[in-house]
Tab-separated table of C-alpha atoms in Angstrom:
chain	number	residue	atom	x	y	z
A	9	GLY	CA	73.655	221.209	289.298
A	10	VAL	CA	76.447	220.327	286.971
A	11	GLY	CA	76.867	222.277	283.786
A	12	GLU	CA	73.768	224.391	284.292
A	13	VAL	CA	75.906	227.521	284.449
A	14	ASN	CA	78.977	228.447	282.464
A	15	LEU	CA	80.931	230.941	284.529
A	16	LYS	CA	83.644	233.232	283.170
A	17	THR	CA	87.122	233.961	284.466
A	18	ASP	CA	88.624	237.451	284.536
A	19	GLN	CA	90.220	236.601	281.176
A	20	GLY	CA	86.810	235.751	279.660
A	21	LEU	CA	87.303	231.982	279.623
A	22	LYS	CA	84.093	229.986	280.113
A	23	TYR	CA	84.175	227.132	282.587
A	24	ALA	CA	81.763	224.550	283.894
A	25	PRO	CA	82.069	224.002	287.651
A	26	GLN	CA	81.570	220.540	289.103
A	27	VAL	CA	81.719	219.670	292.768
A	28	CYS	CA	83.126	216.384	294.068
A	29	TYR	CA	81.165	213.374	292.815
A	30	GLU	CA	79.411	215.308	290.001
A	31	ILE	CA	82.393	214.562	287.749
A	32	ILE	CA	81.573	210.832	287.751
A	33	PHE	CA	78.303	211.249	285.837
A	34	PRO	CA	78.788	211.251	282.044
A	35	HIS	CA	75.441	212.796	281.134
A	36	ALA	CA	75.468	215.643	283.643
A	37	ARG	CA	77.479	218.237	281.704
A	38	ILE	CA	76.734	217.478	278.108
A	39	PHE	CA	72.940	217.320	278.229
A	40	LYS	CA	72.313	220.295	280.518
A	41	ALA	CA	74.343	222.978	278.779
A	42	LEU	CA	75.198	222.871	275.107
A	43	GLU	CA	77.581	225.832	275.209
A	44	GLN	CA	81.179	224.594	274.996
A	45	PRO	CA	83.280	225.579	278.043
A	46	ASP	CA	86.975	226.393	277.757
A	47	PHE	CA	87.567	224.067	280.706
A	48	ILE	CA	85.823	222.096	283.441
A	49	LEU	CA	86.765	222.869	287.026
A	50	THR	CA	86.157	220.230	289.668
A	51	VAL	CA	86.893	220.587	293.364
A	52	THR	CA	86.663	217.528	295.574
A	53	ASN	CA	87.268	216.083	299.016
A	54	ASP	CA	88.806	212.643	298.585
A	55	ALA	CA	89.698	212.274	302.277
A	56	TRP	CA	86.897	209.817	302.928
A	57	TYR	CA	88.432	207.365	300.408
A	58	GLY	CA	91.529	206.998	302.582
A	59	LYS	CA	94.468	205.194	301.020
A	60	SER	CA	92.466	203.028	298.651
A	61	PRO	CA	91.836	202.737	294.911
A	62	GLY	CA	89.085	205.379	295.331
A	63	PRO	CA	91.143	208.525	294.639
A	64	TYR	CA	92.657	206.943	291.531
A	65	GLN	CA	89.235	205.888	290.229
A	66	HIS	CA	87.800	209.341	290.931
A	67	PHE	CA	90.690	210.980	289.031
A	68	THR	CA	90.216	208.562	286.130
A	69	LYS	CA	86.547	209.528	285.846
A	70	ALA	CA	87.687	213.115	285.253
A	71	LYS	CA	89.693	211.865	282.239
A	72	PHE	CA	86.521	210.452	280.710
A	73	ARG	CA	84.641	213.736	281.232
A	74	ALA	CA	87.454	215.645	279.495
A	75	ILE	CA	87.194	213.403	276.439
A	76	GLU	CA	83.393	213.356	276.336
A	77	ASN	CA	83.072	217.107	276.683
A	78	GLY	CA	86.075	218.099	274.579
A	79	ALA	CA	87.327	220.347	277.368
A	80	PRO	CA	90.335	220.217	279.683
A	81	VAL	CA	89.588	219.317	283.292
A	82	ILE	CA	91.273	221.086	286.190
A	83	ARG	CA	90.885	218.917	289.277
A	84	SER	CA	91.659	220.122	292.784
A	85	ALA	CA	91.513	217.541	295.575
A	86	ASN	CA	92.438	218.159	299.192
A	87	THR	CA	93.983	214.740	299.886
A	88	GLY	CA	93.403	213.018	296.565
A	89	ILE	CA	94.997	213.580	293.198
A	90	SER	CA	94.913	217.091	291.759
A	91	GLY	CA	95.830	217.654	288.160
A	92	LEU	CA	95.188	218.922	284.680
A	93	ILE	CA	93.801	216.695	281.929
A	94	ASP	CA	93.585	217.848	278.304
A	95	SER	CA	90.508	217.345	276.107
A	96	SER	CA	91.987	214.118	274.714
A	97	GLY	CA	92.255	212.593	278.186
A	98	HIS	CA	96.040	212.951	278.469
A	99	ILE	CA	97.338	213.947	281.877
A	100	VAL	CA	99.240	217.216	281.532
A	101	GLY	CA	100.336	216.990	285.162
A	102	GLN	CA	99.189	215.746	288.523
A	103	THR	CA	100.052	215.648	292.199
A	104	GLY	CA	100.519	212.626	294.381
A	105	LEU	CA	98.120	211.177	296.895
A	106	TYR	CA	98.296	212.867	300.328
A	107	THR	CA	100.954	215.356	299.220
A	108	LYS	CA	101.172	219.131	299.500
A	109	GLU	CA	102.255	220.389	296.111
A	110	VAL	CA	101.864	223.496	293.994
A	111	LYS	CA	102.267	223.032	290.267
A	112	PHE	CA	101.718	225.356	287.329
A	113	PHE	CA	100.618	224.229	283.878
A	114	ASP	CA	99.543	225.963	280.688
A	115	LEU	CA	95.836	225.403	280.072
A	116	PRO	CA	95.348	223.344	276.898
A	117	ILE	CA	92.854	224.567	274.319
A	118	ALA	CA	89.439	222.899	274.379
A	119	VAL	CA	88.898	220.673	271.347
A	120	PRO	CA	85.197	219.828	271.126
A	121	SER	CA	84.533	216.140	270.727
A	122	PRO	CA	82.258	214.831	267.948
A	123	LEU	CA	79.738	214.115	270.682
A	124	THR	CA	79.518	217.750	271.809
A	125	GLN	CA	79.584	219.066	268.241
A	126	ASN	CA	76.760	216.819	267.076
A	127	ILE	CA	74.601	216.584	270.187
A	128	LYS	CA	71.359	217.668	268.490
A	129	PHE	CA	71.860	215.088	265.738
A	130	LEU	CA	72.665	212.377	268.284
A	131	ILE	CA	69.545	213.160	270.323
A	132	PHE	CA	67.429	213.038	267.134
A	133	PHE	CA	69.111	209.764	266.129
A	134	ALA	CA	68.515	208.180	269.576
A	135	VAL	CA	64.837	209.200	269.617
A	136	THR	CA	64.332	207.936	266.057
A	137	LEU	CA	66.051	204.655	266.889
A	138	GLY	CA	63.820	204.329	269.945
A	139	PHE	CA	60.668	204.757	267.850
A	140	ILE	CA	61.919	202.195	265.334
A	141	GLY	CA	62.604	199.784	268.196
A	142	LEU	CA	59.100	200.305	269.589
A	143	GLY	CA	57.651	199.718	266.105
A	144	VAL	CA	59.500	196.409	265.816
A	145	ILE	CA	58.364	195.313	269.277
A	146	PHE	CA	54.688	196.168	268.751
A	147	ARG	CA	54.631	194.849	265.195
A	148	GLN	CA	54.997	191.290	266.422
């Protein structure tokens, strides 16, 4: 599953691997592993999208995961859009659709988002808010 394991590169960088569609789920990484990765690596096969909005939407979802997790996303797609997205969601570089390209980029530093830094507080807050909501409902 996504984010259950933080692997390490030869240089000691921690990364969270995600395969294909796993990158589209916002909760998958953040709630399964609280250790901050240096980057997220996603490998995907976008061939089944064809020449449609699909590859662009799939790439855009990776931007959201970078922001939510405060970690750069390296995306490798066989026929779709490959690229590097920093932890603020800015595209450092990308390839075109259905192109064969090799590009090199410097890996941006992970900048944890407030969401990843305060996850325990946010979980406590959500549970507390839920109990308050239940109290209001059953009070009536």
